[in-house]
Amino acid sequence: MIREWMRIVNHQEIAEKTYLIELEGEISTLVKRPGQFVHVQISEQYFLRRPVSIADVSPVKGTITLLYKVMGDGTEALTYKQSGQSLDIVGPGGNGFPVHQQRGEQALLVGGGIGIPPLYYLAKQLTAKGVSVKSVLGYRSESDLFYVDEFQSLGEVQITTNDGSVGEQGFVTDALPPLNSIDYYYTCGPTIMLKKVKEELINVPGYISIEERMGCGIGACFACVLETSESCGKGYVRVCSDGPVFRPEEVIL
Amino acid sequence: MDLSINIPGLNLKNPVMPASGCFGFGKEFAQFYDLSELGAIIIKAATGEKRFGNPTPRVAETASGMLNAIGLQNPGVDGIIEHELPFLTPYKTPIIANVAGSTLEEYADVAAKISNGMVQALEVNISCPNVKEGGVQFGTDPELAYEVTKKVKQQTDLPVYVKLSPNVTDIVSMAKSVEQAGADGLSMINTLTGMKIDPRSRKPIIANQTGGLSGPAIKPIAIRMIHQVYKEVKLPIIGMGGIETADDIIEYLLAGASAVAVGSANFKNPAVCVDLIHQLPETLDKYGFTSVQEVIGGAHH
Ligand SMILES: Cc1cc2nc3c(=O)[nH]c(=O)nc-3n(C[C@H](O)[C@H](O)[C@H](O)COP(=O)(O)OP(=O)(O)OC[C@H]3O[C@@H](n4cnc5c(N)ncnc54)[C@H](O)[C@@H]3O)c2cc1C
Ligand SMILES: Cc1cc2nc3c(=O)[nH]c(=O)nc-3n(C[C@H](O)[C@H](O)[C@H](O)COP(=O)(O)O)c2cc1C
Ligand code: FES
């Protein structure tokens, strides 16, 4: 993990209040797994960094891509940064999703809203290994849709929206494919969604990526801890450094 | 430029150290720089037994700072001695252990156990606002502060720095109390109790409701308190609260601190301590100083 000023090479709105930002720098060469994140200093005005998942890496361009949604003042302020400017970034943080599945196996990706981005880099890595990928992506409404084509180019995609404006109306858990063919699932999204996914997929092995408010983002301050189930060692984990990806049976949501 | 400072038990090559709770036990920061560059390291609080701390969210951003309510989560004094300190001891940097507890006996127990030759000084945390029992009570009542200081002193041969809470009306009487009890130094300040409410949920953001405010927002309060205490008490002071720049360090030294600790700024810039150490000579020079020593208490002459 390092701290560096990364140059913005692309920054555009790709859906309602949803932005793609591509950053150039050494951190792009340090990413080990999908599901890792960077800690973004928006400006001097914002005391804490914002954790944002790495949605894609381009070794050729030496860039990482982040997809973020405006959720408050910090992400709002980020939208004003322009290509050519630099951002103070610490990363890559966390452990991310293990990509240990074998050729010919099936993977199910379940993403909700702004939990979808890290699943894209994961889907690319899985398909590159010959794993076949099915994705269930949940959005609020039609105007919130992003990266659907990108996921479709990697495998079958099922969309759900809260208002039914596209795809199936409801939650991701209402649109899960038959589970008997799935070898592993991977999920990221709001905690309430993760809980439901964990319950529905109780018999399938998987990985869940969890959000928590952070201080340091590097494992030192104990802001982001999560209780672990009794069977698991020391009683807690740090989302930023032990996670953000965990086995569902490991943690109490 | 002479950056060195001697305070009881601590020969510091420079006056800059990370503050307790903002640096864990050092491991995470060792990937950013060589910890031997630091003046000293104050480690995360130790309690008698391991503690899991408060529910999350435990942090919230505020104007020029942040609130935290970690709740003294730590592996317990035995766990720290066994699993954390062995990583730090090889560095050429003195270690200061932060001692916390809910009862006089717990403070005594932790102080005794951790005085085993692995650390060079104790910082007694009588000022944590984030635990239900103990902590801040000891830090807001001069008599209790006296007792806990005395008790800890009986358990250890190491120098004892008492970390004062700013959540009091009369900081000088607190400082005098611990001086009388035999403290070797003071550490000031801990966080100020605060709250932030989310207008959408209409509830405090921090699960514990209140949290401790840190960052530049509290610096003027820390400077004022150190200035007051320096005049009335002979003990050396480790100053902290909102330090982010080398100019901030000069301000603390002028107010009367002999050394400084950097807390939540480590979250913004993981290498902030070492950056400040590197900037300090030039900044001292800019204001016409030739050593750190000559700056101390400069605002009082
Ligand atoms: C590991 C991880 C990966 C993430 N990946 C993405 C991503 O790829 N794209 C994306 O849009 N968002 C992502 N988020 C959520 C993102 O961090 C928050 O939306 C963002 O911090 C909100 O900042 P704000 O200033 O706009 O909101 P405000 O509500 O004003 O923020 C105030 C404070 O709360 C914190 N905060 C608020 N919401 C969250 C949250 N959900 N998680 C953690 N901290 C929060 C902020 O960091 C800030 O310190 C991720 C969060 C985590 C923990
Ligand atoms: C996340 C966090 C955890 C802290 N934990 C401790 C602790 O365990 N013991 C202690 O004495 N002070 C603790 N503090 C207080 C700091 O050591 C310091 O006194 C305070 O934050 C003011 O300095 P700053 O403004 O530079 O952060 C903590 C502060 C923060 C932000
Ligand atoms: S945010 Fe500091 S330990 Fe995770």
XYZ file of C-alpha atoms and ligand atoms in Angstrom:
642
model
C 0.000 0.000 0.000
C 1.272 3.460 -0.860
C 0.108 7.055 -0.859
C 0.426 8.896 -4.134
C -1.074 11.683 -6.219
C -2.886 9.942 -9.063
C -3.663 11.861 -12.226
C -7.264 11.937 -13.409
C -7.315 10.814 -17.044
C -11.054 10.388 -17.471
C -14.026 11.542 -15.420
C -17.600 11.357 -16.648
C -21.171 10.834 -15.520
C -22.352 7.383 -16.617
C -25.772 7.259 -14.935
C -27.807 9.386 -12.588
C -25.363 10.846 -10.051
C -23.016 7.986 -10.898
C -19.518 8.732 -12.142
C -16.601 6.917 -13.648
C -13.181 8.229 -12.720
C -9.992 6.781 -14.158
C -6.751 7.427 -12.288
C -3.207 6.947 -13.471
C -0.364 5.957 -11.161
C 1.718 3.298 -9.497
C -1.178 1.993 -7.407
C -2.498 0.391 -10.609
C 0.506 -1.955 -10.533
C -0.054 -2.932 -6.911
C -3.629 -4.239 -7.126
C -3.582 -7.925 -6.204
C -7.226 -8.901 -6.292
C -10.635 -7.618 -7.318
C -12.561 -6.177 -4.376
C -9.662 -4.118 -3.043
C -10.331 -0.423 -2.534
C -8.564 2.928 -2.527
C -8.914 5.614 0.119
C -9.588 8.944 -1.578
C -8.787 12.354 -0.099
C -11.431 14.577 -1.672
C -9.806 17.875 -0.640
C -8.374 19.645 2.414
C -11.935 20.456 3.405
C -12.833 16.832 4.121
C -11.044 15.432 7.118
C -11.594 11.736 6.393
C -10.759 9.851 3.235
C -13.529 8.087 1.305
C -13.200 4.356 0.592
C -14.035 3.480 -3.030
C -13.696 0.052 -4.666
C -11.434 -0.575 -7.594
C -13.838 -1.391 -10.435
C -11.219 -2.089 -13.083
C -7.472 -2.045 -13.699
C -5.706 -1.377 -16.979
C -2.098 -2.586 -16.858
C -1.565 -1.199 -20.376
C -2.638 2.346 -19.486
C -1.382 2.118 -15.901
C -4.781 3.150 -14.579
C -7.476 2.098 -12.173
C -11.151 2.862 -12.688
C -13.537 3.777 -9.885
C -17.312 4.038 -10.197
C -18.965 6.122 -7.528
C -22.352 7.495 -6.673
C -23.005 10.887 -5.111
C -24.154 10.031 -1.584
C -23.214 13.150 0.348
C -20.965 16.196 0.386
C -17.685 14.394 -0.226
C -18.731 12.441 -3.289
C -20.543 15.563 -4.537
C -17.314 17.567 -4.258
C -15.450 14.813 -6.081
C -17.610 15.351 -9.179
C -15.976 18.779 -9.698
C -12.479 17.321 -10.138
C -11.369 17.441 -13.742
C -9.161 15.381 -16.001
C -5.579 16.539 -15.676
C -5.927 17.276 -11.952
C -4.513 14.895 -9.367
C -6.057 13.155 -6.394
C -4.350 12.118 -3.151
C -4.928 8.362 -2.929
C -3.876 5.682 -0.436
C -4.132 2.129 -1.680
C -4.722 -0.508 -2.692
C -6.373 -1.441 0.607
C -7.899 -4.646 1.861
C -7.759 -8.208 0.643
C -10.500 -8.458 -1.946
C -12.128 -11.510 -3.509
C -10.048 -14.667 -3.912
C -10.102 -15.832 -7.536
C -9.458 -19.517 -7.009
C -12.272 -21.015 -9.084
C -11.379 -23.400 -11.901
C -12.161 -23.477 -15.619
C -15.650 -24.780 -16.289
C -17.047 -23.824 -12.894
C -20.007 -21.495 -12.414
C -19.928 -18.250 -10.462
C -22.863 -16.128 -9.355
C -22.268 -12.409 -8.849
C -24.883 -10.480 -6.862
C -24.491 -6.720 -6.722
C -26.666 -3.926 -5.374
C -26.271 -0.289 -6.436
C -22.874 1.039 -5.645
C -21.789 -2.436 -4.564
C -21.727 -3.437 -8.221
C -18.380 -1.836 -9.234
C -15.890 -4.276 -7.632
C -17.817 -7.187 -9.157
C -16.868 -5.970 -12.632
C -13.133 -6.466 -12.176
C -13.949 -9.762 -10.476
C -16.107 -10.883 -13.426
C -13.249 -10.082 -15.798
C -10.769 -12.112 -13.778
C -13.132 -15.052 -13.389
C -14.023 -15.228 -17.080
C -10.343 -14.919 -17.996
C -9.805 -18.115 -16.019
C -12.626 -19.848 -17.887
C -15.167 -19.621 -15.081
C -18.646 -18.913 -16.383
C -20.274 -15.942 -14.716
C -23.921 -15.133 -14.093
C -24.705 -11.706 -12.648
C -27.735 -10.386 -10.826
C -27.531 -6.609 -10.585
C -29.960 -4.527 -8.556
C -30.561 -0.818 -9.189
C -33.052 1.695 -7.883
C -34.491 2.660 -11.226
C -33.781 2.751 -14.968
C -31.826 6.026 -14.737
C -29.421 4.434 -12.246
C -28.303 1.638 -14.565
C -24.584 1.469 -15.325
C -22.164 -1.115 -16.681
C -24.947 -3.449 -17.813
C -23.368 -3.891 -21.279
C -19.988 -4.481 -19.730
C -21.354 -7.267 -17.523
C -23.354 -8.688 -20.439
C -20.183 -9.048 -22.492
C -18.891 -11.382 -19.766
C -21.951 -13.541 -19.157
C -25.638 -13.770 -18.478
C -27.112 -10.750 -16.629
C -30.366 -10.394 -14.727
C -31.447 -6.860 -13.784
C -33.755 -5.901 -10.944
C -35.037 -2.433 -10.103
C -36.924 -1.280 -7.034
C -39.577 0.403 -9.182
C -39.721 -2.167 -11.977
C -38.739 0.382 -14.644
C -36.344 -2.201 -16.135
C -35.872 -5.885 -15.489
C -37.661 -7.570 -12.678
C -39.297 -5.421 -9.999
C -37.939 -6.105 -6.534
C -34.623 -7.025 -4.970
C -31.708 -9.048 -6.240
C -32.836 -11.935 -4.076
C -36.082 -12.093 -6.070
C -34.181 -12.834 -9.272
C -31.610 -15.451 -8.333
C -31.075 -18.200 -10.924
C -31.410 -21.909 -10.025
C -28.727 -22.476 -7.432
C -27.824 -26.112 -8.102
C -25.389 -25.218 -10.865
C -23.592 -22.489 -8.889
C -20.219 -23.397 -7.404
C -19.493 -20.065 -5.684
C -21.229 -16.766 -5.189
C -19.748 -13.291 -4.691
C -21.756 -10.357 -3.434
C -21.372 -6.676 -2.627
C -23.982 -4.077 -1.729
C -25.830 -2.516 1.191
C -25.737 -4.566 4.404
C -29.472 -5.254 4.299
C -29.031 -6.824 0.863
C -26.002 -8.836 2.001
C -28.052 -10.261 4.859
C -30.761 -11.474 2.493
C -28.285 -12.874 0.011
C -26.485 -14.723 2.793
C -29.777 -16.266 3.945
C -30.932 -17.255 0.461
C -27.589 -18.725 -0.509
C -26.912 -20.455 2.782
C -26.051 -23.723 1.016
C -23.687 -22.229 -1.555
C -20.128 -21.282 -0.638
C -19.411 -17.628 -1.237
C -17.773 -14.339 -0.427
C -19.356 -11.090 0.732
C -17.884 -7.612 0.591
C -18.888 -5.343 3.453
C -19.057 -1.565 3.917
C -18.256 0.168 7.174
C -17.296 3.720 8.103
C -13.558 4.065 8.278
C -10.972 6.192 9.996
C -7.494 5.168 8.925
C -8.437 2.607 6.259
C -5.209 0.687 6.928
C -6.035 -1.380 10.000
C -4.722 0.838 12.790
C -7.663 2.657 14.388
C -10.332 -0.037 14.979
C -13.114 2.155 13.553
C -14.345 -0.424 11.072
C -14.599 -3.589 13.125
C -17.178 -6.277 12.689
C -18.092 -9.008 15.107
C -17.190 -12.521 13.971
C -19.147 -15.670 14.642
C -18.042 -17.691 17.646
C -16.186 -20.275 15.632
C -13.835 -17.618 14.251
C -10.770 -16.810 16.311
C -10.415 -13.443 17.907
C -14.000 -12.212 17.922
C -13.646 -9.324 15.497
C -12.256 -8.389 12.119
C -11.344 -5.038 10.588
C -13.265 -4.372 7.385
C -10.475 -2.227 5.936
C -7.572 -4.609 6.375
C -8.946 -8.082 7.136
C -11.746 -7.463 4.606
C -13.659 -5.927 3.014
C -14.346 -9.437 1.677
C -15.285 -12.191 4.125
C -16.763 -15.676 4.099
C -20.437 -15.256 5.014
C -20.160 -17.749 7.879
C -17.263 -15.758 9.358
C -19.075 -12.529 10.218
C -22.241 -11.373 11.943
C -24.078 -8.842 9.778
C 19.686 21.921 13.825
C 19.270 20.172 17.178
C 15.899 18.420 17.350
C 16.629 16.348 20.433
C 14.758 16.641 23.706
C 15.162 14.946 27.052
C 12.155 14.450 29.256
C 11.871 11.980 32.132
C 12.774 8.497 30.908
C 12.841 9.551 27.281
C 15.794 10.709 25.235
C 14.034 11.782 22.085
C 15.966 12.345 18.852
C 13.127 14.622 17.828
C 9.949 15.775 19.574
C 7.418 14.063 17.261
C 5.482 10.910 18.108
C 2.216 9.352 16.990
C -0.614 9.705 19.540
C -2.286 6.770 21.247
C -5.066 5.049 19.348
C -4.170 6.627 16.028
C -1.244 4.370 15.255
C -2.335 0.941 16.472
C 0.819 -0.907 17.454
C 2.799 0.516 14.569
C 2.710 -2.399 12.127
C 0.460 -0.764 9.547
C 2.601 2.359 9.368
C 5.850 0.442 8.971
C 4.909 -0.111 5.319
C 5.048 3.664 4.759
C 8.323 4.564 6.529
C 11.001 3.415 8.951
C 9.568 3.724 12.458
C 13.089 4.331 13.799
C 12.747 7.890 12.493
C 10.101 8.712 15.098
C 10.873 10.543 18.330
C 8.806 7.955 20.209
C 5.703 5.827 19.684
C 2.647 5.917 21.918
C 0.757 2.676 21.454
C -2.985 1.999 21.613
C -4.535 1.832 25.089
C -4.057 -1.336 27.104
C -6.679 -2.591 29.559
C -6.554 -5.530 31.933
C -8.643 -7.844 29.777
C -9.249 -7.737 26.053
C -12.023 -5.331 25.049
C -14.233 -5.355 21.984
C -15.218 -1.717 22.204
C -18.384 0.002 21.043
C -20.848 -0.843 18.273
C -20.295 0.773 14.845
C -20.432 3.405 13.369
C -17.535 4.455 15.537
C -16.352 7.492 13.570
C -17.921 10.541 11.975
C -16.432 13.418 10.061
C -16.863 16.960 11.391
C -15.680 20.400 10.317
C -11.876 20.319 10.676
C -11.886 17.070 12.569
C -13.661 13.901 13.484
C -15.525 12.138 16.258
C -14.564 8.685 17.432
C -15.999 6.228 19.900
C -13.792 3.184 19.522
C -14.316 2.298 23.183
C -10.761 1.226 23.985
C -10.861 -1.895 21.853
C -7.584 -3.704 22.481
C -6.237 -7.223 22.930
C -5.642 -6.712 26.666
C -2.306 -6.103 28.355
C -1.152 -9.733 28.110
C -2.051 -9.911 24.423
C -0.199 -6.663 23.757
C 2.938 -7.888 25.524
C 2.866 -11.208 23.732
C 1.708 -10.302 20.219
C 2.197 -6.584 19.595
C 5.264 -5.279 21.417
C 7.755 -7.785 19.948
C 7.225 -6.135 16.557
C 8.044 -2.655 17.868
C 10.931 -3.259 20.252
C 13.605 -3.762 17.535
C 13.086 -0.189 16.275
C 15.387 2.485 17.658
C 12.466 4.404 19.075
C 11.243 4.608 22.663
C 7.790 3.141 23.244
C 5.227 4.718 25.540
C 2.411 2.438 26.701
C -1.056 3.945 27.146
C -2.590 2.525 30.326
C -6.373 2.471 30.764
C -8.920 0.872 33.054
C -12.295 1.039 34.742
C -11.073 0.677 38.305
C -7.991 1.664 40.283
C -7.061 -2.006 40.456
C -7.220 -2.391 36.685
C -4.906 0.603 36.154
C -2.532 -0.856 38.717
C -2.606 -4.294 37.141
C -1.954 -2.996 33.617
C 0.819 -0.655 34.784
C 2.562 -3.435 36.681
C 2.383 -5.940 33.828
C 3.486 -3.599 31.074
C 6.482 -2.344 33.056
C 8.423 -5.428 32.009
C 11.304 -3.792 30.185
C 9.691 -3.540 26.753
C 8.445 0.048 27.061
C 10.224 3.164 28.268
C 7.374 5.171 29.786
C 3.692 4.992 30.674
C 0.957 7.360 29.613
C -1.976 6.985 31.974
C -5.192 7.509 30.109
C -7.592 9.049 32.631
C -9.431 10.826 29.885
C -11.145 8.423 27.513
C -14.648 9.808 26.986
C -15.890 6.703 25.228
C -16.253 4.076 27.903
C -19.109 3.845 30.357
C -17.040 3.195 33.446
C -13.844 4.753 34.619
C -11.714 6.535 32.090
C -13.111 9.988 32.086
C -14.318 9.974 35.723
C -10.709 9.649 36.775
C -9.913 12.521 34.484
C -12.543 14.977 35.646
C -12.276 14.621 39.418
C -8.957 15.927 40.832
C -9.084 13.541 43.804
C -9.625 10.463 41.669
C -6.890 11.649 39.313
C -4.588 11.960 42.313
C -5.412 8.444 43.461
C -4.981 6.755 40.115
C -1.669 8.514 39.514
C -0.397 7.513 42.942
C -1.525 3.926 42.449
C 0.193 3.635 39.076
C 3.389 5.198 40.429
C 3.492 2.504 43.127
C 3.405 -0.212 40.482
C 6.183 0.936 38.219
C 9.699 2.320 38.049
C 8.998 3.843 34.655
C 8.240 7.543 34.269
C 4.503 8.192 34.353
C 2.868 10.748 32.071
C -0.756 11.420 32.905
C -3.006 12.172 29.963
C -5.457 14.907 30.883
C -9.004 15.310 29.681
C -10.058 18.683 28.275
C -13.637 17.985 29.403
C -13.147 19.953 32.630
C -13.656 23.549 33.683
C -10.368 23.817 35.576
C -7.504 22.081 33.805
C -4.901 23.629 36.120
C -6.315 21.996 39.242
C -6.273 18.619 37.458
C -2.652 19.122 36.472
C -1.675 20.189 39.990
C -3.394 17.169 41.446
C -1.465 14.663 39.377
C 1.753 16.594 39.971
C 1.244 16.229 43.707
C 0.569 12.530 43.228
C 4.022 12.139 41.719
C 3.446 12.215 37.961
C 6.625 12.700 35.924
C 4.926 14.471 33.051
C 1.637 15.409 31.440
C 0.109 14.527 28.139
C -2.554 16.865 26.840
C -5.080 16.826 25.462
C -7.385 13.899 24.891
C -10.530 14.370 22.802
C -13.492 16.628 23.647
C -16.880 14.972 23.982
C -19.085 15.795 21.012
C -22.015 14.612 18.940
C -23.154 14.704 15.315
C -26.741 14.084 14.235
C -27.784 12.853 10.793
C -30.780 14.926 9.632
C -32.018 12.037 7.482
C -32.163 9.409 10.232
C -32.634 12.081 12.945
C -30.205 10.135 15.104
C -26.623 10.564 16.233
C -24.275 9.068 13.627
C -22.032 7.430 16.210
C -23.669 4.307 17.646
C -22.384 5.284 21.090
C -24.166 8.625 20.474
C -21.276 10.731 21.755
C -17.706 10.552 20.546
C -14.411 12.277 21.149
C -13.623 15.232 18.914
C -10.088 15.409 17.510
C -8.316 17.215 14.703
C -7.550 20.885 13.966
C -10.924 21.864 15.457
C -9.543 21.268 18.973
C -6.088 22.762 18.542
C -6.862 26.223 19.988
C -8.287 24.579 23.109
C -5.199 22.413 23.532
C -2.890 25.386 23.062
C -4.817 27.440 25.622
C -4.786 24.598 28.170
C -1.074 23.915 27.754
C -0.357 27.633 28.065
C -2.334 27.731 31.341
C -0.804 24.587 32.786
C 2.781 25.464 31.833
C 2.542 28.567 34.011
C 1.377 26.698 37.107
C 2.982 23.268 36.970
C 6.626 22.208 36.621
C 6.041 18.954 34.750
C 7.080 18.533 31.120
C 4.148 18.343 28.711
C 3.591 16.196 25.643
C 1.190 18.339 23.601
C -1.392 17.084 21.124
C -4.608 18.016 19.372
C -4.965 18.790 15.682
C -1.311 18.859 14.716
C -0.941 18.698 10.923
C 1.962 21.008 10.077
C 5.433 21.904 11.363
C 4.052 25.349 12.239
C 1.551 23.628 14.540
C 4.464 21.964 16.336
C 6.172 25.325 16.887
C 2.922 26.686 18.311
C 2.708 23.791 20.797
C 6.324 24.235 21.858
C 5.825 27.971 22.324
C 2.763 27.326 24.501
C 4.881 25.115 26.735
C 4.958 21.578 25.368
C 8.330 19.786 25.364
C 7.260 17.239 22.753
C 4.212 16.647 20.594
C 1.991 13.791 19.501
C 0.155 13.572 16.202
C -3.176 11.749 16.225
C -5.910 11.724 13.640
C -3.723 13.422 10.997
C -2.200 9.932 10.530
C -5.475 8.917 8.879
C -5.169 11.662 6.268
C -1.509 11.117 5.599
C -0.071 7.860 6.910
C 3.440 9.343 6.706
C 2.556 12.618 8.431
C 4.836 12.095 11.455
C 7.934 11.515 9.383
C 7.009 14.316 6.963
C 6.773 16.713 9.915
C 10.116 15.533 11.312
C 11.720 16.275 7.959
C 10.104 19.727 7.755
C 10.919 20.735 11.312
C 14.519 22.002 10.828
C 13.492 24.376 8.058
C 10.496 25.612 10.022
C 12.595 26.229 13.149
C 15.043 28.147 11.013
C 12.243 30.187 9.458
C 11.304 31.516 12.918
C 14.899 32.091 13.971
C 15.442 29.084 16.237
C 18.496 26.851 16.286
C 17.103 24.030 18.439
C 13.812 22.584 19.607
C 14.829 23.114 23.227
C 14.930 26.889 22.920
C 11.364 27.072 21.601
C 9.766 25.448 24.638
C 7.625 27.892 26.586
C 8.695 30.728 24.299
C 5.266 32.355 24.489
C 5.765 32.961 28.202
C 9.024 34.927 28.186
C -14.788 -0.918 1.131
C -15.752 0.103 0.573
C -15.888 0.219 -0.805
C -16.749 1.185 -1.349
N -16.841 1.259 -2.701
C -17.631 2.189 -3.249
C -17.716 2.314 -4.680
O -17.053 1.596 -5.428
N -18.510 3.284 -5.173
C -19.249 4.111 -4.347
O -19.951 4.971 -4.855
N -19.201 3.993 -3.025
C -18.411 3.054 -2.440
N -18.363 2.960 -1.064
C -19.189 3.866 -0.261
C -18.526 5.231 -0.156
O -17.369 5.141 0.652
C -19.483 6.266 0.461
O -20.591 6.406 -0.366
C -18.808 7.612 0.623
O -17.811 7.543 1.607
C -19.803 8.695 0.973
O -19.109 9.910 1.166
P -19.897 11.303 1.142
O -18.981 12.349 1.628
O -20.500 11.524 -0.180
O -21.094 11.043 2.148
P -21.294 11.585 3.626
O -22.457 10.857 4.170
O -21.298 13.064 3.668
O -19.977 11.053 4.348
C -19.685 11.364 5.675
C -18.716 10.323 6.223
O -19.332 9.034 6.284
C -18.636 8.074 5.518
N -19.587 7.207 4.804
C -20.823 7.537 4.365
N -21.404 6.481 3.760
C -20.521 5.461 3.818
C -20.540 4.103 3.364
N -21.570 3.579 2.722
N -19.451 3.344 3.580
C -18.380 3.841 4.230
N -18.311 5.109 4.679
C -19.358 5.908 4.472
C -17.799 8.900 4.566
O -16.640 8.218 4.120
C -17.475 10.116 5.379
O -16.401 9.853 6.248
C -17.518 2.016 -0.495
C -17.395 1.886 0.890
C -16.536 0.945 1.428
C -16.415 0.805 2.909
C -9.592 6.903 16.572
C -8.941 7.455 17.816
C -8.604 6.587 18.870
C -8.002 7.078 20.020
N -7.656 6.191 21.020
C -7.017 6.651 22.132
C -6.576 5.748 23.147
O -6.709 4.535 23.037
N -5.949 6.277 24.249
C -5.748 7.626 24.389
O -5.170 8.049 25.396
N -6.140 8.495 23.426
C -6.766 8.042 22.306
N -7.147 8.942 21.320
C -6.863 10.386 21.508
C -5.588 10.797 20.786
O -4.467 10.117 21.301
C -5.358 12.311 20.896
O -5.217 12.664 22.250
C -6.490 13.123 20.296
O -7.017 12.487 19.159
C -6.064 14.549 19.922
O -5.055 14.546 18.925
P -5.374 14.744 17.336
O -6.260 15.939 17.201
O -4.025 14.917 16.707
O -6.056 13.503 16.891
C -7.747 8.468 20.154
C -8.089 9.325 19.095
C -8.665 8.848 17.939
C -9.009 9.796 16.833
S -10.537 2.096 9.336
Fe -8.998 2.110 10.842
S -8.908 -0.001 11.346
Fe -10.233 0.010 9.651
